[in-house]
XYZ file of C-alpha atoms in Angstrom:
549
model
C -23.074 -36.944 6.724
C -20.601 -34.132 7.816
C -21.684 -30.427 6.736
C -18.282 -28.285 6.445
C -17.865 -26.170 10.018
C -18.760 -22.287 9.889
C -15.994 -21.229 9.509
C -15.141 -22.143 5.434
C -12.268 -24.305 6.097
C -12.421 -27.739 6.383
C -11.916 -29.502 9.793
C -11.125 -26.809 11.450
C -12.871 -24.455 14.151
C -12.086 -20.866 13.596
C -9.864 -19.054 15.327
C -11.342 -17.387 18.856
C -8.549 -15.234 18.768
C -8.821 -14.119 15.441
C -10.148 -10.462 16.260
C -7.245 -9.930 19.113
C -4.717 -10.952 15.753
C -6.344 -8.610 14.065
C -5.272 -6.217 16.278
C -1.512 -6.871 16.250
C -1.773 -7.382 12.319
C -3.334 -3.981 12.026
C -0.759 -2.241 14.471
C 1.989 -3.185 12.767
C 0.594 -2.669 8.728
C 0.350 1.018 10.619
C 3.551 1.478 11.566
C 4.961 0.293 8.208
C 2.187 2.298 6.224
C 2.710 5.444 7.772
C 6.849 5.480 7.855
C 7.184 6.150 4.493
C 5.245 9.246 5.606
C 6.300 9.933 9.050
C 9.398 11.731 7.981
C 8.117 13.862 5.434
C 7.745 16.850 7.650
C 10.673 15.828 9.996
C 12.905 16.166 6.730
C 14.361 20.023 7.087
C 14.725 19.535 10.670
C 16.745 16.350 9.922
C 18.044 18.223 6.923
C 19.086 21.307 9.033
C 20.998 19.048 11.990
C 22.455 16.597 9.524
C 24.023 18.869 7.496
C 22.805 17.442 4.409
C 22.422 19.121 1.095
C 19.333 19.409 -1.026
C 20.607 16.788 -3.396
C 20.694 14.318 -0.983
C 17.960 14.816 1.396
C 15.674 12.902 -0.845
C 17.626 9.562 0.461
C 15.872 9.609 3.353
C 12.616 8.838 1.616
C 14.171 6.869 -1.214
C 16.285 4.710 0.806
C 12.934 3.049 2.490
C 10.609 2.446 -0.834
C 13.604 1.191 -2.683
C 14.619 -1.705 -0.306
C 10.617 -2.097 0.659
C 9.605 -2.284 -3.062
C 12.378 -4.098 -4.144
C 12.624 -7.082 -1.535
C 9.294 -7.695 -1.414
C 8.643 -10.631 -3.395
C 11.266 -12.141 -1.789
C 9.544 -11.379 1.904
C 6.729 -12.742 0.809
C 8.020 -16.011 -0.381
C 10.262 -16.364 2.466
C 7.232 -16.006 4.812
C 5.485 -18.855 2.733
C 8.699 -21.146 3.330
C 9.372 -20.747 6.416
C 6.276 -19.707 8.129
C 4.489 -16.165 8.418
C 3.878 -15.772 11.925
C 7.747 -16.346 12.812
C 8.772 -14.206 9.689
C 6.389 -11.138 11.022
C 7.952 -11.860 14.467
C 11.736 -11.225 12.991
C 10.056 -8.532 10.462
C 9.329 -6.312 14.391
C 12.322 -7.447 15.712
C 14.309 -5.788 12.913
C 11.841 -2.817 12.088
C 12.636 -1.864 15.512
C 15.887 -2.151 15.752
C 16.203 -0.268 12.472
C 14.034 2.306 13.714
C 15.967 2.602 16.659
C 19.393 3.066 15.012
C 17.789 6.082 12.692
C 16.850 7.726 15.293
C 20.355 8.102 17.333
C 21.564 9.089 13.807
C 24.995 11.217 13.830
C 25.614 11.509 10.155
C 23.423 11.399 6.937
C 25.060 8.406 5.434
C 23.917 6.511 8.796
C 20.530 7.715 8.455
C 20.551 6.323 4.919
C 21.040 2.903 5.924
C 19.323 2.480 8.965
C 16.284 3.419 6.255
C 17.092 1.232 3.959
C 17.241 -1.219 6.939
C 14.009 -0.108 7.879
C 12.643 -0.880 4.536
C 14.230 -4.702 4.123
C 12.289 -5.720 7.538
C 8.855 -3.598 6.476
C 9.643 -6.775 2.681
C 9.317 -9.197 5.566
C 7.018 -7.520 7.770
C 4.371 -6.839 5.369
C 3.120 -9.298 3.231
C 3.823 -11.828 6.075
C 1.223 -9.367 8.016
C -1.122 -9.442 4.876
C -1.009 -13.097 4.161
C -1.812 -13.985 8.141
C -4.925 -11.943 7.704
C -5.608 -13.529 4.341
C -5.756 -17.358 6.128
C -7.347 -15.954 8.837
C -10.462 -14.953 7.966
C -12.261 -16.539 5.214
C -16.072 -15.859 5.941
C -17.676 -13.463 3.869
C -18.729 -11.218 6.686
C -15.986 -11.139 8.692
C -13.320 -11.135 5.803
C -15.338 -7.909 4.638
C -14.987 -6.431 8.278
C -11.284 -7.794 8.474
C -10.292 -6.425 5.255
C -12.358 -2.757 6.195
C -10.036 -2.251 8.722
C -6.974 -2.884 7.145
C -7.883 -1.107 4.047
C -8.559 1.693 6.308
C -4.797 1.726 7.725
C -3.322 0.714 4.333
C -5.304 4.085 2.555
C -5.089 6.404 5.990
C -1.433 5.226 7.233
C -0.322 8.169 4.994
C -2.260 10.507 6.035
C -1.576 9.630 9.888
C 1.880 9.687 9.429
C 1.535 13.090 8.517
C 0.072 14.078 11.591
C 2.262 12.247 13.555
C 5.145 13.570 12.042
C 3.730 17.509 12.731
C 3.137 16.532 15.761
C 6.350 14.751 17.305
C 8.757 17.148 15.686
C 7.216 20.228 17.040
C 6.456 18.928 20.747
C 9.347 16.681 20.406
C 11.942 16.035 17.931
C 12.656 15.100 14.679
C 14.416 11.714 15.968
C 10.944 10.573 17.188
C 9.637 10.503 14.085
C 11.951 7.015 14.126
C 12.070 6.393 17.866
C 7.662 5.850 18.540
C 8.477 2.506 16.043
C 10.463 1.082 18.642
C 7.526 0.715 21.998
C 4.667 -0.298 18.970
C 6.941 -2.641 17.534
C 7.602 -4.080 21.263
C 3.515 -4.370 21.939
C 3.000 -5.683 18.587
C 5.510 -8.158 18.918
C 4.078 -9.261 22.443
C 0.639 -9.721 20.958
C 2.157 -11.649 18.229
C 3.390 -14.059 20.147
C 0.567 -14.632 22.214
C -2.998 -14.717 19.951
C -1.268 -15.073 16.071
C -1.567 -18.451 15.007
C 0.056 -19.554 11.478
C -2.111 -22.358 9.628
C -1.125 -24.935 7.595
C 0.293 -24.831 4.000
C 3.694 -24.373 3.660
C 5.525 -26.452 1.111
C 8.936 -28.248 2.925
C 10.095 -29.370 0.105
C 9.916 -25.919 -2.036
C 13.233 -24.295 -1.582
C 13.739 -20.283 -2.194
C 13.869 -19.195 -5.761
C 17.301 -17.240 -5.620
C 18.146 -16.300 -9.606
C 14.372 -15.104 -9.433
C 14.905 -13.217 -6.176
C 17.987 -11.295 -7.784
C 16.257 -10.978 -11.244
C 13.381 -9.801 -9.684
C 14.820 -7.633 -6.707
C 17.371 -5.946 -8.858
C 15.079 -5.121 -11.987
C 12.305 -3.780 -9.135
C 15.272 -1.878 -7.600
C 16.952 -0.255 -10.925
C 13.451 1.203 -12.172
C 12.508 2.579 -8.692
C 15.939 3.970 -7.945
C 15.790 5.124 -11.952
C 12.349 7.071 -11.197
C 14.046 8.282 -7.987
C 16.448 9.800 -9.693
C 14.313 11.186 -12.614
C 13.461 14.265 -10.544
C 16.965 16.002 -10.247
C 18.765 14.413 -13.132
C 15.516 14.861 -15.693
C 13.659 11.944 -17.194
C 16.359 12.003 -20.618
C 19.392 11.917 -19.205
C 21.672 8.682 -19.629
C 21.590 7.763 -16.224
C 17.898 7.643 -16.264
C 17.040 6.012 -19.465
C 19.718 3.706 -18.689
C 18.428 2.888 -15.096
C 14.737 2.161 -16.540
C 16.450 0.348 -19.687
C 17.978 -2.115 -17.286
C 15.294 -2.467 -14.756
C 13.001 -3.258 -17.614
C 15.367 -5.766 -18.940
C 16.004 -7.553 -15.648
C 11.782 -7.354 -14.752
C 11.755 -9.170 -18.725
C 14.158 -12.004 -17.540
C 12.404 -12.273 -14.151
C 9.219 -13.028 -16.078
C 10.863 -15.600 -18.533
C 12.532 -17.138 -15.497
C 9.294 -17.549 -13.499
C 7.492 -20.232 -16.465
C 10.683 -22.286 -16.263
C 11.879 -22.089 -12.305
C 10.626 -25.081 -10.500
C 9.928 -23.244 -7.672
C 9.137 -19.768 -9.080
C 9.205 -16.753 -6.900
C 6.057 -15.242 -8.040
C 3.923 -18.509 -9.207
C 2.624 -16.824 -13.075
C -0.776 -18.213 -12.130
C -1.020 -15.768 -9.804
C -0.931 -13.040 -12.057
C -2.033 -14.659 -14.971
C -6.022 -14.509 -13.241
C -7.807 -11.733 -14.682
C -8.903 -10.413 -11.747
C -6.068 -10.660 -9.365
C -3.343 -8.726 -12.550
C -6.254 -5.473 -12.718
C -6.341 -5.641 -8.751
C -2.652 -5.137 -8.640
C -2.651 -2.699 -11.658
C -5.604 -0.696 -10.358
C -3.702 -0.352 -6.630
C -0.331 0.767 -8.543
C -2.185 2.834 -10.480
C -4.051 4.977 -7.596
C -0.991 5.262 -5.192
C 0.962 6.499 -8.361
C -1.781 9.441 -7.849
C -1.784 9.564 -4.570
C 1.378 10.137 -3.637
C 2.393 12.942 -5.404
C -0.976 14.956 -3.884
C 0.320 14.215 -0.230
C 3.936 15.386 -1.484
C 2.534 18.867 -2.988
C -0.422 19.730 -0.259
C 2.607 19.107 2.324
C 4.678 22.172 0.597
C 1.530 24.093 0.098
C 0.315 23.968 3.336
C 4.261 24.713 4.800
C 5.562 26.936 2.010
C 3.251 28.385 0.210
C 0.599 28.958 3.235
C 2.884 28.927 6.304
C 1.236 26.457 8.282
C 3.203 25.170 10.929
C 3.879 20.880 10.852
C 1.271 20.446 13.444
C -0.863 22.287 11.679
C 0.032 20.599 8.247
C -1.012 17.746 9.748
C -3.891 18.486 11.151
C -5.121 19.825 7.790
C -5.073 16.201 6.733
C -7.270 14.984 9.367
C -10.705 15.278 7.677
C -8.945 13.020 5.154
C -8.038 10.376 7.563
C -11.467 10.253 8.966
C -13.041 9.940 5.639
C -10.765 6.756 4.710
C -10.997 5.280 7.857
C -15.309 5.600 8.218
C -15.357 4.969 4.429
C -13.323 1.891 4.731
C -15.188 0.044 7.996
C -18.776 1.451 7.166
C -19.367 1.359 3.720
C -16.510 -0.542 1.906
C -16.760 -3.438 4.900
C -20.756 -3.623 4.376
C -21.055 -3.911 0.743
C -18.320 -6.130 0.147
C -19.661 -9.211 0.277
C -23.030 -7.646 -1.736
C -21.515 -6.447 -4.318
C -18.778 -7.248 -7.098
C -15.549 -5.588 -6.100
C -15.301 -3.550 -9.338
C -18.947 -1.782 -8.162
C -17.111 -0.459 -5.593
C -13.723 0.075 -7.137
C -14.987 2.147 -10.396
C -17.054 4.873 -8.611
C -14.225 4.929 -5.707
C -11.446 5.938 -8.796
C -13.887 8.604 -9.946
C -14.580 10.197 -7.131
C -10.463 9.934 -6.491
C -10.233 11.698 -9.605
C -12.911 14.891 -9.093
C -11.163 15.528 -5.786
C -8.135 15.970 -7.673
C -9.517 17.895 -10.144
C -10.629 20.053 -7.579
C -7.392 20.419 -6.589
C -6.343 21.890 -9.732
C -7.963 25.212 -9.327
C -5.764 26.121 -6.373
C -3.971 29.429 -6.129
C -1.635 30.949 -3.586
C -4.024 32.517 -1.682
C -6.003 30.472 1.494
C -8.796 28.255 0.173
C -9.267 25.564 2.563
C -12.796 26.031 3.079
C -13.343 26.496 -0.584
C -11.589 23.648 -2.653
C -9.269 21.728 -0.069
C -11.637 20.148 2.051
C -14.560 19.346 -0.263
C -11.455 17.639 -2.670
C -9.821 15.777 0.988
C -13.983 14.667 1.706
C -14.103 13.060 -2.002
C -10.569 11.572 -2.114
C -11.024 9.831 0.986
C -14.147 8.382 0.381
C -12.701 7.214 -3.235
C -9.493 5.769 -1.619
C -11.960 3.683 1.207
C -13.748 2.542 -1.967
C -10.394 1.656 -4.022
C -8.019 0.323 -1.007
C -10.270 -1.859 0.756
C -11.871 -4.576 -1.975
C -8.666 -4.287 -4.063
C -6.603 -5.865 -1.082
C -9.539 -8.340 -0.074
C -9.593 -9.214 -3.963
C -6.152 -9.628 -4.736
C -6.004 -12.152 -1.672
C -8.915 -13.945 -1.803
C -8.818 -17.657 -3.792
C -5.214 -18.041 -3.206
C -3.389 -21.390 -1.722
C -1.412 -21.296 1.889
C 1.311 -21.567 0.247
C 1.176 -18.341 -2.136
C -0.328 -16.478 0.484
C 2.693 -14.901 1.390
C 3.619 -13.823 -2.124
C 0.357 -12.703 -3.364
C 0.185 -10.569 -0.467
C 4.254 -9.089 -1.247
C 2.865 -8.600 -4.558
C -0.162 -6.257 -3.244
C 2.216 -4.199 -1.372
C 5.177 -4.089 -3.921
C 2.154 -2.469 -6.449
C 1.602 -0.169 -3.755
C 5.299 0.741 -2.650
C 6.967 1.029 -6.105
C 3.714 2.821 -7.842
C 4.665 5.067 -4.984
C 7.741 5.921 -5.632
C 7.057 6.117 -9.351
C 4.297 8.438 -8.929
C 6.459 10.800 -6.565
C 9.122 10.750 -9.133
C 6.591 11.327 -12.254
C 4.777 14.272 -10.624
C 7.446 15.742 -9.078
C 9.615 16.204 -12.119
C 6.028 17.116 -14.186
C 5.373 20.005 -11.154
C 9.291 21.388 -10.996
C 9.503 21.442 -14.936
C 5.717 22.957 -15.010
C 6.861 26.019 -12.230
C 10.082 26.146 -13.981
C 8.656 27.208 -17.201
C 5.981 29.903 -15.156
C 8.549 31.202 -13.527
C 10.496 31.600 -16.284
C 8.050 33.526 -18.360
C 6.410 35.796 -15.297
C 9.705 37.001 -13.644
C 10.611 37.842 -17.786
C 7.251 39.925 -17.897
C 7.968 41.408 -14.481
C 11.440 42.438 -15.278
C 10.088 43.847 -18.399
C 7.549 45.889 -17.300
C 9.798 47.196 -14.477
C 11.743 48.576 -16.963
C 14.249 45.972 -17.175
C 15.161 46.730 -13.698
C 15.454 43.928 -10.607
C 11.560 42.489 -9.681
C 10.839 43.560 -6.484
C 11.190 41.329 -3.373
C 6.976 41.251 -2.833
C 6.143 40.686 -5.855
C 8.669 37.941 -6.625
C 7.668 36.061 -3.334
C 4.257 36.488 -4.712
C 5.351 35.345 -8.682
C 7.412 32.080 -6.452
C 4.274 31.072 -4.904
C 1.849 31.205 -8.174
C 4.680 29.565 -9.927
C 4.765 26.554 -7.693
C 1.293 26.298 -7.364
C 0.803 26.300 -10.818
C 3.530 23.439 -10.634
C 1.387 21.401 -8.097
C -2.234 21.663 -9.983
C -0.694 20.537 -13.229
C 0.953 17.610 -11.466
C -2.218 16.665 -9.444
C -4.243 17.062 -13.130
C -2.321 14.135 -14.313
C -3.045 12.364 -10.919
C -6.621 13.350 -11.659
C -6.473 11.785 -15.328
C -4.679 8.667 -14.047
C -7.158 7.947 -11.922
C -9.721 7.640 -14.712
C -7.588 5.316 -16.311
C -7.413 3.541 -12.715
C -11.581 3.442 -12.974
C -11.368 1.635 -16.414
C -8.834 -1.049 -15.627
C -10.760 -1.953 -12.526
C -13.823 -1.909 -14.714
C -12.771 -3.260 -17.334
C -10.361 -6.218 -15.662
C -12.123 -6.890 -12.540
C -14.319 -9.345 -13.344
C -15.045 -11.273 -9.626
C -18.749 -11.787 -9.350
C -20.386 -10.301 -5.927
C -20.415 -13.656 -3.214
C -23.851 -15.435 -3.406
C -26.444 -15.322 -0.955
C -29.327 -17.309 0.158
C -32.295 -17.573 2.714
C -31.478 -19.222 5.914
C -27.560 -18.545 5.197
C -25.146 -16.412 6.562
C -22.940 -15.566 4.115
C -24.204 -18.541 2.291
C -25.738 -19.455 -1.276
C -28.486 -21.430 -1.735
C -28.792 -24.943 -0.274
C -25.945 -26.964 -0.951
C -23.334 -24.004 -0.576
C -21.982 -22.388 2.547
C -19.212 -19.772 3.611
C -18.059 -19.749 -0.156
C -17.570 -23.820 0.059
C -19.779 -26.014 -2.853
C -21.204 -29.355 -1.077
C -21.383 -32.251 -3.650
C -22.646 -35.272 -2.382
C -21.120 -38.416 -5.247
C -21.838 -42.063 -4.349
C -21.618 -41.921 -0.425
C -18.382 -39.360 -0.544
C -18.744 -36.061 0.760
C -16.716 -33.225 -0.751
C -15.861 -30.018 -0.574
C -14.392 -27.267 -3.153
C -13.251 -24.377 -0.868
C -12.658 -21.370 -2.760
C -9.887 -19.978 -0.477
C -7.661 -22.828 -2.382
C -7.021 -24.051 1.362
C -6.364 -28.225 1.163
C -7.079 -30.105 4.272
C -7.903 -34.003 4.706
C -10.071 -34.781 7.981
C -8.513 -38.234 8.332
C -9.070 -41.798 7.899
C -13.103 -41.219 9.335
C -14.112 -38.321 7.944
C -14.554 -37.100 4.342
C -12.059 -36.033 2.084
C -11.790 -32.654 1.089
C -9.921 -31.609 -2.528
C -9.733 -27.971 -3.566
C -11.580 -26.635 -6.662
C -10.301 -23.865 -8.628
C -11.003 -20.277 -7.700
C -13.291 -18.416 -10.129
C -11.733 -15.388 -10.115
């Protein structure tokens, strides 16, 4: 009698080159993590050479989530057609090139599209990057230590490409914020090709699900670009309401569309598991907090403080750290102990007391005091949150929705981005709209009705957008509570089980997550990564079990 091999997939010997794939995986989820960052505190130099006006300026971030949120699904379903290591080959390829074109910019309108360029490779680039981690690694161990590390790039890319940003446009220039994709794109795609290897489960006869792919693209597309736009046009105008009206229409049809396609772009199984939909909500949920803190502790450390972009960065940096030790010592070792919504839960509340923190900001310097005690717990919440939603999501999935469950983790993450910046940004301008409003009134007033003077309407500015920024990140902070009770509440994946003598193993009988049944002289296996794989004509068959949950 066979026993299954070690490393939970049938007939075949893991991967020595597994760990070296990891590698290149991780370098490039980086590079597409952190450049929707990167260019944050490039912007006014862009801004400034471009001649672009304030209006438009936001185009340079909006241009990148809208085509990486709204191709997604249809990146990661071409990776599961046509293969993922060749699709995250062509994803660097193009990223670079992209990259490349942004930074030799001349106008604004080409910096626009080379973004949105940059964006359409990141839809093929990522999940295809997500998914070839997903196959893999499939031991309990080494999937926790696997998924540490890139939940520690997928939480801290942000926060790096802060740094980096500070740091290349004041040694450098602003153009390298775009340029430094092209050489890691180059190594990454030289390690691809050299230690990625794709495995088996691609469909050939499946063919690509294009009224889904528009329905789904274009409703993902009109409600991002509709948030987007919420900021400088206000959240009631027609525009707007029409926007989100149509995106929710289209996302409506793409839903009916999916029971009745025959080869649906997003499977409904996949989100119809309990589990898998509140691991998706729960990671939409905290970037939608998220992102609107690194947006407002960018201006206050520039505007309101002074700090100089280095320096902005570098204020981020005990962040970083926090994620990234959070995520590969803690997250990676009680993974496989515990059930993911043990670590998920307390990871949202502490998210939401470091925002909370947060609100009690004023003009005046207070790193010390309230910024880095709130960057400590809301980067040891995100390493809790990031990491086991990701592994999660993924795990229990066939070869063949790899791809798109993996697109579906990081379209959660890229459009709750985008709707989160648009959300808090128009709740902080309305909120240091009406302040202002009122204080330079009372000002005026008790000047006599005369002109506020120039120090004390610098100082009345800076209270007023303050005040802006705390009520925004209070909403972030009460979002995130509703973040801890979805993933309580929906999460429902029991912790892996362990036994004596095992590693990574039940009790007898079960072993890397695979149940043993031995039935009348035929030995099978039920391997919970969905992955279906016959030996051959001598050894046992093997026939997948469903995944529970």
């Amino acid at each position: 009698m066979e026993c299954p091999r070690p490393n939970g997939v049938a007939g075949s010997a893991p991967d020595p080159r597994r760990w070296w794939g990891l590698v290149v995986i991780a370098l490039a989820q980086l590079m597409v993590v952190l450049d929707s960052t990167i260019v944050n505190i490039a912007l006014p130099s862009a801004q400034r050479e471009l001649g672009m006006s304030d209006t438009n300026r936001q185009w340079v971030i909006t241009a990148y989530t809208l085509a990486f949120g709204g191709l997604l699904l249809l990146g990661g379903r071409i990776a599961d057609l046509v293969g993922r290591k060749r699709t995250f080959m062509v994803g660097l390829v193009g990223f670079a090139v992209a990259s490349g074109l942004g930074g030799a910019a001349t106008s604004s309108g080409l910096l626009f599209g080379a973004r949105a360029l940059q964006g359409a490779f990141a839809a093929l680039l990522a999940p295809s990057a997500l998914s070839l981690l997903t196959t893999a690694f499939t031991l309990g161990k080494e999937r926790g230590k696997a998924f540490g590390i890139y939940g520690a790039i997928a939480g801290g890319g942000s926060a790096i490409g802060l740094i980096a940003g500070g740091l290349l446009t004041e040694y450098l220039d602003w153009r390298w914020c775009l340029y430094v994709n092209v050489p890691v794109a180059a190594a990454a795609l030289t390690g691809a090709s050299v230690v990625l290897r794709d495995r088996p489960g691609r469909r050939s006869d499946a063919r690509l699900d294009v009224p889904g792919a528009a329905l789904g693209c274009g409703g993902l597309v009109a409600l991002v670009y509709g948030c987007s736009e919420a900021g400088p046009r206000g959240w009631g105008s027609g525009p707007v309401l029409g926007l989100l009206a149509g995106g929710a229409a289209l996302l409506a049809l793409f839903a009916w569309w999916q029971t009745r396609a025959r080869y649906p772009l997003l499977p409904p199984h996949i989100v119809r598991d309990r589990t898998r939909a509140g691991s998706f909500l729960t990671m939409a949920l905290t970037v939608i907090a998220m992102f609107g803190m690194f947006l407002f502790m960018t201006y206050y450390f520039q505007v309101v403080l002074g700090y100089s972009p280095v320096k902005t960065g570098m204020a981020f940096l005990p962040l970083t750290v926090t994620i990234v030790v959070g995520s590969t010592q803690i997250s990676a070792r009680l993974l496989h102990r515990l059930a993911p919504r043990l670590l998920m839960v307390p990871g949202a509340l502490l998210v939401s007391v470091g925002l909370f923190l947060l609100t009690f900001l004023t003009a005046r310097p207070a790193y010390a005091t309230h910024v880095l005690p709130a960057e400590l717990l809301v980067g040891l919440g995100m390493s809790l949150v990031f990491m086991p939603v990701t592994a999660t999501a993924t795990k229990g999935v066939a070869p063949h929705d790899a791809g798109v469950t993996s697109a579906t983790v990081n379209t959660a993450q890229q459009v709750g981005g985008s709707i989160g910046t648009a959300l808090l940004n128009t709740i902080a301008t309305s909120a240091t709209a009406t302040y202002l409003t009122a204080r330079l009134a009372d000002a005026a007033h008790r000047n006599g009705g005369g002109a506020v003077p120039p120090a004390l309407r610098t100082a009345i500015v800076h209270d007023g957008v303050v005040h802006g920024f705390t009520v925004a990140i209070g909403i972030g902070a009460a979002i995130m509570l509703l973040t801890a009770a979805v993933a309580g509440l929906m999460v429902t994946a029991r912790p892996p089980r362990h036994g004596p003598g095992t590693d990574g193993a039940g009790p007898a009988g079960v072993r890397d997550g695979a149940v043993v049944h031995e039935e009348h002289g035929e030995h099978r296996e039920h391997e919970k990564d969905g992955e279906d794989e016959a030996e051959g004509a001598r050894g046992p068959v093997r026939r997948p079990s469903a995944d529970p949950g």
